[in-house]
Amino acid sequence: MQQNINFRLMTERKVRVRFAPSPTGPLHIGGVRTALFNYLFARQHGGDLVFRIEDTDSNRFVPGAEEYILEAFRWLGIKFDEGVSFGGDKGPYRQSERRHIYKVYVQQLLDAGKAYIAFDTPEELEAKRNEIKNFQYDAKTRGMMRNSLTMKKEEVDALIDDGQQYVVRFKIEPGEEVLVNDLIRGEVRVKTDILDDKVLFKSADELPTYHLANIVDDHLMEISHVIRGEEWLPSAPLHVLLYRAFGWEDTMPQFAHLPLLLKPEGKGKLSKRDGDRLGFPVFPLEWHDPKSGEVSSGYRESGYFPEAVVNFLALLGWNPGTEQEIFSLDELVQAFDLSRCSKAGAKFDYQKGIWFNHEYILRKSNEEIANLFAPIVANNGVETTMERVKEVVRMMKDRVSFVHELWPLCSFFFIPPTEYDEKTRKKRWKEYSAQQMTELGEVLAAIDDFSIEGQESVVMKWVEDKGYKLGDVMNAFRLCLVGEGKGPGMFDISAFLGKEETLSRLHRAIEQLSH
């Protein structure tokens, strides 16, 4: 028997998608991408994005994780329409607050003979695994276990009345084929013989497992599409079977399983260890582990712009079909197409993420970057005007990928050098440099128009008249004003510093470098 489910895009049904993280720690960047793709799909189709919290595994709950996830999306600009902290008429949206709902549907499966109660202890299950190679709880083995299929009803009722812990397992019939029509991967066919009788509910905490909770929630919240990571693809046949068991085939969502994010080097799924080893974040925000005290880096605290992170993630496993790489969020909404998602895993090229941040620095106004750079300048004990900070940004922002990289490159604009780089000194300060710089000081002192153009015409004529090598003069001049061989054009620097500061630095350098 083949279970053929039609996954056609139902235009008469409103698009409703969900992102449902577990509050077990910081949100992985792969989860951020999944939420982003759901957001883009919902906005493109005029639909809703629901935020649900999967906290049925109470043992893994981590304090602060839920607020961390919400704060990450606020920073990224990914907005939800309903759910935890957003309201809505289909709540509660936190699974731990829906126990009473799940119990109704567990009982429905039990009454219909689609599920059964199992009392096997962890020790008994482990013994069976040792006894039977590749053991799984299924149609072949359930008959030798302690469950309501092998025990009399009176015995089952007595154990429950006595407080014996149990689980409810889904009864999967062998000899069938499940067809999952995935919007990215096409037809996926799985034989039920390889599926095990998954646990749907645990009496210990009176909570369902992921499999039942998600099916019930997706149905009751009228989710039209389930867009999630490839790691959940093996669960899809089970979820199709559960929809069928409840008689909900007509409202079954369409599935789309996104490609995995892969390590930048080698094989395998992207992990925190890769980020620690190569020096890039795998979390959107910095995370302080409440148990270990370990601090993990985040994209926000590392100096990334949220727009750059969103742009970077959007192109991991999806392509627009054009050469365009820089997209605003609105442009991504217009361009996004699930059919252009890759089936193969997407290598996490963190260097490309840095490139995106650099591109966004270039595209932002000097004023916007100056507003971010000004506190850094102030924290280094410098009192100056915003106009001067903005001017430095104008000259230097094309040289950095992050705002925090500006200070090491630009500090000389605000603080005169007290030391001179030895390597540059040996290479650029000649035996005749002190004489040339003394003459240059006299030339500069006589200039009334100290603008870039005003200085350049006079100094270049002086160099030509004296027969000096321009490189010798300018390299020594740079060493005097900057302290090393970096920075923009020399007249840009001296015009910014002004005549008095330029001459002061020049005279001090001549004195120190001549000894």
mmCIF file of N, CA, C and O in Angstrom, residues 94-180:
data_model
loop_
_atom_site.group_PDB
_atom_site.id
_atom_site.type_symbol
_atom_site.label_atom_id
_atom_site.label_comp_id
_atom_site.label_asym_id
_atom_site.label_seq_id
_atom_site.Cartn_x
_atom_site.Cartn_y
_atom_site.Cartn_z
ATOM 1 N N ARG A 94 3.837 28.222 23.918
ATOM 2 C CA ARG A 94 4.925 27.530 24.612
ATOM 3 C C ARG A 94 4.417 26.115 24.907
ATOM 4 O O ARG A 94 3.405 25.931 25.566
ATOM 5 N N GLN A 95 5.134 25.105 24.421
ATOM 6 C CA GLN A 95 4.602 23.746 24.476
ATOM 7 C C GLN A 95 4.354 23.243 25.892
ATOM 8 O O GLN A 95 3.427 22.474 26.122
ATOM 9 N N SER A 96 5.151 23.689 26.851
ATOM 10 C CA SER A 96 4.942 23.236 28.230
ATOM 11 C C SER A 96 3.611 23.715 28.800
ATOM 12 O O SER A 96 3.128 23.179 29.801
ATOM 13 N N GLU A 97 2.999 24.712 28.147
ATOM 14 C CA GLU A 97 1.710 25.235 28.599
ATOM 15 C C GLU A 97 0.543 24.595 27.847
ATOM 16 O O GLU A 97 -0.610 24.999 28.027
ATOM 17 N N ARG A 98 0.844 23.574 27.052
ATOM 18 C CA ARG A 98 -0.186 22.932 26.220
ATOM 19 C C ARG A 98 -0.395 21.461 26.595
ATOM 20 O O ARG A 98 -0.940 20.687 25.799
ATOM 21 N N ARG A 99 0.030 21.074 27.794
ATOM 22 C CA ARG A 99 -0.078 19.666 28.212
ATOM 23 C C ARG A 99 -1.502 19.131 28.021
ATOM 24 O O ARG A 99 -1.709 18.017 27.532
ATOM 25 N N HIS A 100 -2.488 19.918 28.475
ATOM 26 C CA HIS A 100 -3.879 19.462 28.427
ATOM 27 C C HIS A 100 -4.330 19.197 26.995
ATOM 28 O O HIS A 100 -5.159 18.312 26.742
ATOM 29 N N ILE A 101 -3.777 19.951 26.052
ATOM 30 C CA ILE A 101 -4.135 19.763 24.640
ATOM 31 C C ILE A 101 -3.556 18.457 24.119
ATOM 32 O O ILE A 101 -4.249 17.655 23.470
ATOM 33 N N TYR A 102 -2.278 18.217 24.412
ATOM 34 C CA TYR A 102 -1.613 17.019 23.890
ATOM 35 C C TYR A 102 -2.243 15.740 24.432
ATOM 36 O O TYR A 102 -2.351 14.738 23.722
ATOM 37 N N LYS A 103 -2.662 15.764 25.698
ATOM 38 C CA LYS A 103 -3.248 14.561 26.317
ATOM 39 C C LYS A 103 -4.492 14.106 25.559
ATOM 40 O O LYS A 103 -4.739 12.913 25.402
ATOM 41 N N VAL A 104 -5.270 15.058 25.073
ATOM 42 C CA VAL A 104 -6.475 14.725 24.302
ATOM 43 C C VAL A 104 -6.104 13.937 23.054
ATOM 44 O O VAL A 104 -6.744 12.924 22.721
ATOM 45 N N TYR A 105 -5.049 14.371 22.376
ATOM 46 C CA TYR A 105 -4.679 13.729 21.116
ATOM 47 C C TYR A 105 -3.927 12.409 21.346
ATOM 48 O O TYR A 105 -4.021 11.493 20.523
ATOM 49 N N VAL A 106 -3.220 12.312 22.446
ATOM 50 C CA VAL A 106 -2.606 11.029 22.806
ATOM 51 C C VAL A 106 -3.702 9.996 23.028
ATOM 52 O O VAL A 106 -3.634 8.855 22.532
ATOM 53 N N GLN A 107 -4.723 10.393 23.758
ATOM 54 C CA GLN A 107 -5.821 9.475 24.039
ATOM 55 C C GLN A 107 -6.558 9.095 22.764
ATOM 56 O O GLN A 107 -6.993 7.947 22.595
ATOM 57 N N GLN A 108 -6.669 10.041 21.854
ATOM 58 C CA GLN A 108 -7.332 9.768 20.576
ATOM 59 C C GLN A 108 -6.599 8.668 19.811
ATOM 60 O O GLN A 108 -7.236 7.757 19.254
ATOM 61 N N LEU A 109 -5.277 8.725 19.800
ATOM 62 C CA LEU A 109 -4.486 7.687 19.122
ATOM 63 C C LEU A 109 -4.612 6.345 19.825
ATOM 64 O O LEU A 109 -4.721 5.292 19.173
ATOM 65 N N LEU A 110 -4.602 6.374 21.150
ATOM 66 C CA LEU A 110 -4.753 5.128 21.913
ATOM 67 C C LEU A 110 -6.111 4.493 21.647
ATOM 68 O O LEU A 110 -6.215 3.277 21.410
ATOM 69 N N ASP A 111 -7.171 5.298 21.680
ATOM 70 C CA ASP A 111 -8.527 4.780 21.471
ATOM 71 C C ASP A 111 -8.689 4.192 20.071
ATOM 72 O O ASP A 111 -9.453 3.234 19.878
ATOM 73 N N ALA A 112 -7.978 4.758 19.108
ATOM 74 C CA ALA A 112 -8.092 4.296 17.722
ATOM 75 C C ALA A 112 -7.158 3.129 17.417
ATOM 76 O O ALA A 112 -7.139 2.631 16.283
ATOM 77 N N GLY A 113 -6.366 2.701 18.419
ATOM 78 C CA GLY A 113 -5.423 1.615 18.192
ATOM 79 C C GLY A 113 -4.217 2.018 17.371
ATOM 80 O O GLY A 113 -3.490 1.167 16.851
ATOM 81 N N LYS A 114 -3.989 3.326 17.258
ATOM 82 C CA LYS A 114 -2.848 3.831 16.488
ATOM 83 C C LYS A 114 -1.593 3.985 17.360
ATOM 84 O O LYS A 114 -0.514 4.280 16.857
ATOM 85 N N ALA A 115 -1.763 3.838 18.654
ATOM 86 C CA ALA A 115 -0.642 3.958 19.589
ATOM 87 C C ALA A 115 -0.878 2.988 20.738
ATOM 88 O O ALA A 115 -1.987 2.443 20.901
ATOM 89 N N TYR A 116 0.153 2.759 21.545
ATOM 90 C CA TYR A 116 0.021 1.841 22.673
ATOM 91 C C TYR A 116 0.929 2.285 23.813
ATOM 92 O O TYR A 116 1.853 3.086 23.636
ATOM 93 N N ILE A 117 0.646 1.757 25.006
ATOM 94 C CA ILE A 117 1.394 2.107 26.209
ATOM 95 C C ILE A 117 2.500 1.083 26.435
ATOM 96 O O ILE A 117 2.273 -0.130 26.309
ATOM 97 N N ALA A 118 3.708 1.582 26.749
ATOM 98 C CA ALA A 118 4.851 0.689 26.987
ATOM 99 C C ALA A 118 5.479 1.006 28.336
ATOM 100 O O ALA A 118 5.684 2.168 28.673
ATOM 101 N N PHE A 119 5.772 -0.067 29.102
ATOM 102 C CA PHE A 119 6.319 0.080 30.458
ATOM 103 C C PHE A 119 7.789 -0.288 30.547
ATOM 104 O O PHE A 119 8.363 -0.311 31.638
ATOM 105 N N ASP A 120 8.425 -0.594 29.431
ATOM 106 C CA ASP A 120 9.812 -1.046 29.449
ATOM 107 C C ASP A 120 10.709 -0.016 30.140
ATOM 108 O O ASP A 120 10.672 1.181 29.814
ATOM 109 N N THR A 121 11.525 -0.477 31.071
ATOM 110 C CA THR A 121 12.447 0.412 31.776
ATOM 111 C C THR A 121 13.688 0.642 30.925
ATOM 112 O O THR A 121 13.969 -0.137 29.992
ATOM 113 N N PRO A 122 14.473 1.683 31.213
ATOM 114 C CA PRO A 122 15.727 1.895 30.481
ATOM 115 C C PRO A 122 16.640 0.677 30.546
ATOM 116 O O PRO A 122 17.323 0.350 29.560
ATOM 117 N N GLU A 123 16.653 0.007 31.695
ATOM 118 C CA GLU A 123 17.502 -1.180 31.856
ATOM 119 C C GLU A 123 17.029 -2.317 30.948
ATOM 120 O O GLU A 123 17.838 -3.028 30.342
ATOM 121 N N GLU A 124 15.715 -2.484 30.856
ATOM 122 C CA GLU A 124 15.167 -3.539 30.005
ATOM 123 C C GLU A 124 15.454 -3.246 28.522
ATOM 124 O O GLU A 124 15.781 -4.167 27.758
ATOM 125 N N LEU A 125 15.344 -1.989 28.153
ATOM 126 C CA LEU A 125 15.632 -1.625 26.766
ATOM 127 C C LEU A 125 17.110 -1.831 26.434
ATOM 128 O O LEU A 125 17.451 -2.320 25.351
ATOM 129 N N GLU A 126 17.983 -1.506 27.389
ATOM 130 C CA GLU A 126 19.415 -1.688 27.169
ATOM 131 C C GLU A 126 19.752 -3.171 27.045
ATOM 132 O O GLU A 126 20.576 -3.573 26.199
ATOM 133 N N ALA A 127 19.112 -3.990 27.875
ATOM 134 C CA ALA A 127 19.338 -5.436 27.808
ATOM 135 C C ALA A 127 18.921 -5.987 26.451
ATOM 136 O O ALA A 127 19.598 -6.856 25.875
ATOM 137 N N LYS A 128 17.816 -5.471 25.928
ATOM 138 C CA LYS A 128 17.340 -5.936 24.624
ATOM 139 C C LYS A 128 18.291 -5.496 23.502
ATOM 140 O O LYS A 128 18.525 -6.237 22.541
ATOM 141 N N ARG A 129 18.871 -4.319 23.645
ATOM 142 C CA ARG A 129 19.841 -3.852 22.646
ATOM 143 C C ARG A 129 21.084 -4.734 22.643
ATOM 144 O O ARG A 129 21.686 -4.977 21.598
ATOM 145 N N ASN A 130 21.472 -5.165 23.817
ATOM 146 C CA ASN A 130 22.636 -6.059 23.925
ATOM 147 C C ASN A 130 22.320 -7.445 23.376
ATOM 148 O O ASN A 130 23.198 -8.134 22.862
ATOM 149 N N GLU A 131 21.070 -7.822 23.497
ATOM 150 C CA GLU A 131 20.647 -9.155 23.056
ATOM 151 C C GLU A 131 20.448 -9.225 21.549
ATOM 152 O O GLU A 131 20.810 -10.206 20.894
ATOM 153 N N ILE A 132 19.859 -8.148 20.975
ATOM 154 C CA ILE A 132 19.529 -8.128 19.550
ATOM 155 C C ILE A 132 20.340 -7.039 18.858
ATOM 156 O O ILE A 132 20.251 -5.862 19.208
ATOM 157 N N LYS A 133 21.119 -7.425 17.886
ATOM 158 C CA LYS A 133 21.930 -6.475 17.151
ATOM 159 C C LYS A 133 21.034 -5.501 16.379
ATOM 160 O O LYS A 133 20.043 -5.908 15.764
ATOM 161 N N ASN A 134 21.359 -4.204 16.421
ATOM 162 C CA ASN A 134 20.591 -3.154 15.744
ATOM 163 C C ASN A 134 19.115 -3.160 16.157
ATOM 164 O O ASN A 134 18.214 -2.953 15.344
ATOM 165 N N PHE A 135 18.910 -3.421 17.447
ATOM 166 C CA PHE A 135 17.539 -3.469 17.964
ATOM 167 C C PHE A 135 16.829 -2.137 17.791
ATOM 168 O O PHE A 135 17.402 -1.070 18.026
ATOM 169 N N GLN A 136 15.574 -2.200 17.361
ATOM 170 C CA GLN A 136 14.701 -1.038 17.441
ATOM 171 C C GLN A 136 13.300 -1.522 17.792
ATOM 172 O O GLN A 136 12.901 -2.643 17.478
ATOM 173 N N TYR A 137 12.574 -0.680 18.471
ATOM 174 C CA TYR A 137 11.224 -1.006 18.953
ATOM 175 C C TYR A 137 10.271 -0.870 17.773
ATOM 176 O O TYR A 137 9.917 0.230 17.371
ATOM 177 N N ASP A 138 9.841 -1.993 17.178
ATOM 178 C CA ASP A 138 8.990 -1.925 15.995
ATOM 179 C C ASP A 138 8.089 -3.139 15.920
ATOM 180 O O ASP A 138 7.941 -3.893 16.903
ATOM 181 N N ALA A 139 7.467 -3.366 14.773
ATOM 182 C CA ALA A 139 6.507 -4.453 14.610
ATOM 183 C C ALA A 139 7.131 -5.823 14.880
ATOM 184 O O ALA A 139 6.445 -6.750 15.333
ATOM 185 N N LYS A 140 8.442 -5.958 14.654
ATOM 186 C CA LYS A 140 9.099 -7.247 14.861
ATOM 187 C C LYS A 140 9.414 -7.510 16.333
ATOM 188 O O LYS A 140 9.504 -8.669 16.748
ATOM 189 N N THR A 141 9.639 -6.448 17.083
ATOM 190 C CA THR A 141 10.100 -6.638 18.465
ATOM 191 C C THR A 141 9.084 -6.259 19.532
ATOM 192 O O THR A 141 9.225 -6.652 20.683
ATOM 193 N N ARG A 142 8.048 -5.494 19.162
ATOM 194 C CA ARG A 142 7.095 -5.023 20.193
ATOM 195 C C ARG A 142 6.400 -6.169 20.906
ATOM 196 O O ARG A 142 6.002 -6.048 22.068
ATOM 197 N N GLY A 143 6.270 -7.315 20.216
ATOM 198 C CA GLY A 143 5.597 -8.469 20.816
ATOM 199 C C GLY A 143 6.375 -9.117 21.944
ATOM 200 O O GLY A 143 5.809 -9.914 22.719
ATOM 201 N N MET A 144 7.664 -8.832 22.057
ATOM 202 C CA MET A 144 8.475 -9.415 23.133
ATOM 203 C C MET A 144 8.755 -8.414 24.257
ATOM 204 O O MET A 144 9.544 -8.686 25.150
ATOM 205 N N MET A 145 8.077 -7.248 24.200
ATOM 206 C CA MET A 145 8.313 -6.204 25.195
ATOM 207 C C MET A 145 7.098 -6.052 26.121
ATOM 208 O O MET A 145 6.044 -6.641 25.887
ATOM 209 N N ARG A 146 7.269 -5.232 27.164
ATOM 210 C CA ARG A 146 6.189 -5.030 28.145
ATOM 211 C C ARG A 146 5.357 -3.819 27.732
ATOM 212 O O ARG A 146 5.710 -2.676 28.005
ATOM 213 N N ASN A 147 4.267 -4.099 27.035
ATOM 214 C CA ASN A 147 3.407 -3.016 26.580
ATOM 215 C C ASN A 147 1.956 -3.470 26.518
ATOM 216 O O ASN A 147 1.642 -4.651 26.740
ATOM 217 N N SER A 148 1.076 -2.529 26.216
ATOM 218 C CA SER A 148 -0.357 -2.832 26.233
ATOM 219 C C SER A 148 -0.788 -3.751 25.105
ATOM 220 O O SER A 148 -1.931 -4.221 25.089
ATOM 221 N N LEU A 149 0.112 -4.044 24.168
ATOM 222 C CA LEU A 149 -0.186 -5.003 23.112
ATOM 223 C C LEU A 149 0.091 -6.437 23.567
ATOM 224 O O LEU A 149 -0.468 -7.382 22.998
ATOM 225 N N THR A 150 0.931 -6.600 24.569
ATOM 226 C CA THR A 150 1.305 -7.940 25.054
ATOM 227 C C THR A 150 0.739 -8.238 26.434
ATOM 228 O O THR A 150 0.871 -9.367 26.918
ATOM 229 N N MET A 151 0.135 -7.248 27.068
ATOM 230 C CA MET A 151 -0.384 -7.413 28.432
ATOM 231 C C MET A 151 -1.898 -7.274 28.440
ATOM 232 O O MET A 151 -2.484 -6.621 27.572
ATOM 233 N N LYS A 152 -2.527 -7.845 29.434
ATOM 234 C CA LYS A 152 -3.978 -7.705 29.587
ATOM 235 C C LYS A 152 -4.309 -6.290 30.056
ATOM 236 O O LYS A 152 -3.521 -5.652 30.749
ATOM 237 N N LYS A 153 -5.508 -5.853 29.707
ATOM 238 C CA LYS A 153 -5.931 -4.501 30.054
ATOM 239 C C LYS A 153 -5.912 -4.280 31.562
ATOM 240 O O LYS A 153 -5.507 -3.211 32.041
ATOM 241 N N GLU A 154 -6.316 -5.298 32.317
ATOM 242 C CA GLU A 154 -6.347 -5.166 33.780
ATOM 243 C C GLU A 154 -4.945 -4.926 34.337
ATOM 244 O O GLU A 154 -4.760 -4.125 35.260
ATOM 245 N N GLU A 155 -3.994 -5.615 33.758
ATOM 246 C CA GLU A 155 -2.605 -5.461 34.215
ATOM 247 C C GLU A 155 -2.081 -4.067 33.881
ATOM 248 O O GLU A 155 -1.400 -3.429 34.694
ATOM 249 N N VAL A 156 -2.420 -3.604 32.687
ATOM 250 C CA VAL A 156 -2.006 -2.261 32.268
ATOM 251 C C VAL A 156 -2.614 -1.218 33.195
ATOM 252 O O VAL A 156 -1.922 -0.320 33.694
ATOM 253 N N ASP A 157 -3.913 -1.325 33.449
ATOM 254 C CA ASP A 157 -4.603 -0.357 34.307
ATOM 255 C C ASP A 157 -4.037 -0.370 35.718
ATOM 256 O O ASP A 157 -3.878 0.691 36.344
ATOM 257 N N ALA A 158 -3.707 -1.564 36.206
ATOM 258 C CA ALA A 158 -3.174 -1.684 37.568
ATOM 259 C C ALA A 158 -1.813 -0.992 37.679
ATOM 260 O O ALA A 158 -1.530 -0.314 38.672
ATOM 261 N N LEU A 159 -0.979 -1.185 36.675
ATOM 262 C CA LEU A 159 0.346 -0.545 36.694
ATOM 263 C C LEU A 159 0.220 0.982 36.651
ATOM 264 O O LEU A 159 0.947 1.700 37.347
ATOM 265 N N ILE A 160 -0.714 1.469 35.837
ATOM 266 C CA ILE A 160 -0.917 2.924 35.755
ATOM 267 C C ILE A 160 -1.445 3.462 37.079
ATOM 268 O O ILE A 160 -0.974 4.486 37.594
ATOM 269 N N ASP A 161 -2.428 2.746 37.663
ATOM 270 C CA ASP A 161 -2.993 3.168 38.948
ATOM 271 C C ASP A 161 -1.936 3.147 40.050
ATOM 272 O O ASP A 161 -1.994 3.946 40.993
ATOM 273 N N ASP A 162 -0.969 2.260 39.895
ATOM 274 C CA ASP A 162 0.088 2.122 40.905
ATOM 275 C C ASP A 162 1.195 3.174 40.725
ATOM 276 O O ASP A 162 2.162 3.196 41.476
ATOM 277 N N GLY A 163 1.046 4.018 39.704
ATOM 278 C CA GLY A 163 2.039 5.067 39.474
ATOM 279 C C GLY A 163 3.235 4.633 38.663
ATOM 280 O O GLY A 163 4.260 5.337 38.631
ATOM 281 N N GLN A 164 3.138 3.485 38.009
ATOM 282 C CA GLN A 164 4.244 2.988 37.179
ATOM 283 C C GLN A 164 4.457 3.946 35.995
ATOM 284 O O GLN A 164 3.514 4.330 35.310
ATOM 285 N N GLN A 165 5.686 4.353 35.764
ATOM 286 C CA GLN A 165 5.964 5.249 34.641
ATOM 287 C C GLN A 165 5.866 4.493 33.322
ATOM 288 O O GLN A 165 6.215 3.316 33.236
ATOM 289 N N TYR A 166 5.392 5.203 32.315
ATOM 290 C CA TYR A 166 5.228 4.575 31.004
ATOM 291 C C TYR A 166 5.423 5.615 29.902
ATOM 292 O O TYR A 166 5.505 6.827 30.167
ATOM 293 N N VAL A 167 5.510 5.116 28.677
ATOM 294 C CA VAL A 167 5.518 5.990 27.505
ATOM 295 C C VAL A 167 4.423 5.513 26.566
ATOM 296 O O VAL A 167 3.969 4.365 26.648
ATOM 297 N N VAL A 168 4.001 6.393 25.690
ATOM 298 C CA VAL A 168 3.062 6.026 24.636
ATOM 299 C C VAL A 168 3.841 6.008 23.323
ATOM 300 O O VAL A 168 4.504 6.985 22.974
ATOM 301 N N ARG A 169 3.772 4.872 22.634
ATOM 302 C CA ARG A 169 4.495 4.707 21.367
ATOM 303 C C ARG A 169 3.525 4.680 20.196
ATOM 304 O O ARG A 169 2.410 4.143 20.304
ATOM 305 N N PHE A 170 3.948 5.238 19.089
ATOM 306 C CA PHE A 170 3.157 5.218 17.854
ATOM 307 C C PHE A 170 3.288 3.838 17.222
ATOM 308 O O PHE A 170 4.391 3.298 17.094
ATOM 309 N N LYS A 171 2.176 3.264 16.829
ATOM 310 C CA LYS A 171 2.179 1.926 16.244
ATOM 311 C C LYS A 171 2.300 2.031 14.722
ATOM 312 O O LYS A 171 1.345 2.394 14.034
ATOM 313 N N ILE A 172 3.479 1.718 14.225
ATOM 314 C CA ILE A 172 3.723 1.807 12.781
ATOM 315 C C ILE A 172 3.527 0.437 12.134
ATOM 316 O O ILE A 172 4.131 -0.556 12.553
ATOM 317 N N GLU A 173 2.667 0.418 11.116
ATOM 318 C CA GLU A 173 2.388 -0.837 10.419
ATOM 319 C C GLU A 173 3.448 -1.071 9.353
ATOM 320 O O GLU A 173 3.767 -0.173 8.575
ATOM 321 N N PRO A 174 4.006 -2.276 9.312
ATOM 322 C CA PRO A 174 5.051 -2.574 8.310
ATOM 323 C C PRO A 174 4.446 -2.819 6.929
ATOM 324 O O PRO A 174 3.229 -2.904 6.771
ATOM 325 N N GLY A 175 5.310 -2.900 5.941
ATOM 326 C CA GLY A 175 4.884 -3.276 4.594
ATOM 327 C C GLY A 175 4.256 -2.161 3.784
ATOM 328 O O GLY A 175 3.597 -2.421 2.772
ATOM 329 N N GLU A 176 4.460 -0.914 4.208
ATOM 330 C CA GLU A 176 3.888 0.208 3.470
ATOM 331 C C GLU A 176 5.011 1.138 3.002
ATOM 332 O O GLU A 176 6.153 1.023 3.432
ATOM 333 N N GLU A 177 4.667 2.041 2.129
ATOM 334 C CA GLU A 177 5.628 3.037 1.653
ATOM 335 C C GLU A 177 5.045 4.423 1.880
ATOM 336 O O GLU A 177 3.898 4.704 1.538
ATOM 337 N N VAL A 178 5.869 5.284 2.460
ATOM 338 C CA VAL A 178 5.438 6.655 2.709
ATOM 339 C C VAL A 178 6.089 7.559 1.672
ATOM 340 O O VAL A 178 7.293 7.481 1.443
ATOM 341 N N LEU A 179 5.282 8.414 1.070
ATOM 342 C CA LEU A 179 5.795 9.370 0.092
ATOM 343 C C LEU A 179 5.755 10.761 0.703
ATOM 344 O O LEU A 179 4.705 11.248 1.103
ATOM 345 N N VAL A 180 6.940 11.381 0.797
ATOM 346 C CA VAL A 180 7.033 12.769 1.228
ATOM 347 C C VAL A 180 7.437 13.586 0.008
ATOM 348 O O VAL A 180 8.482 13.349 -0.585
#
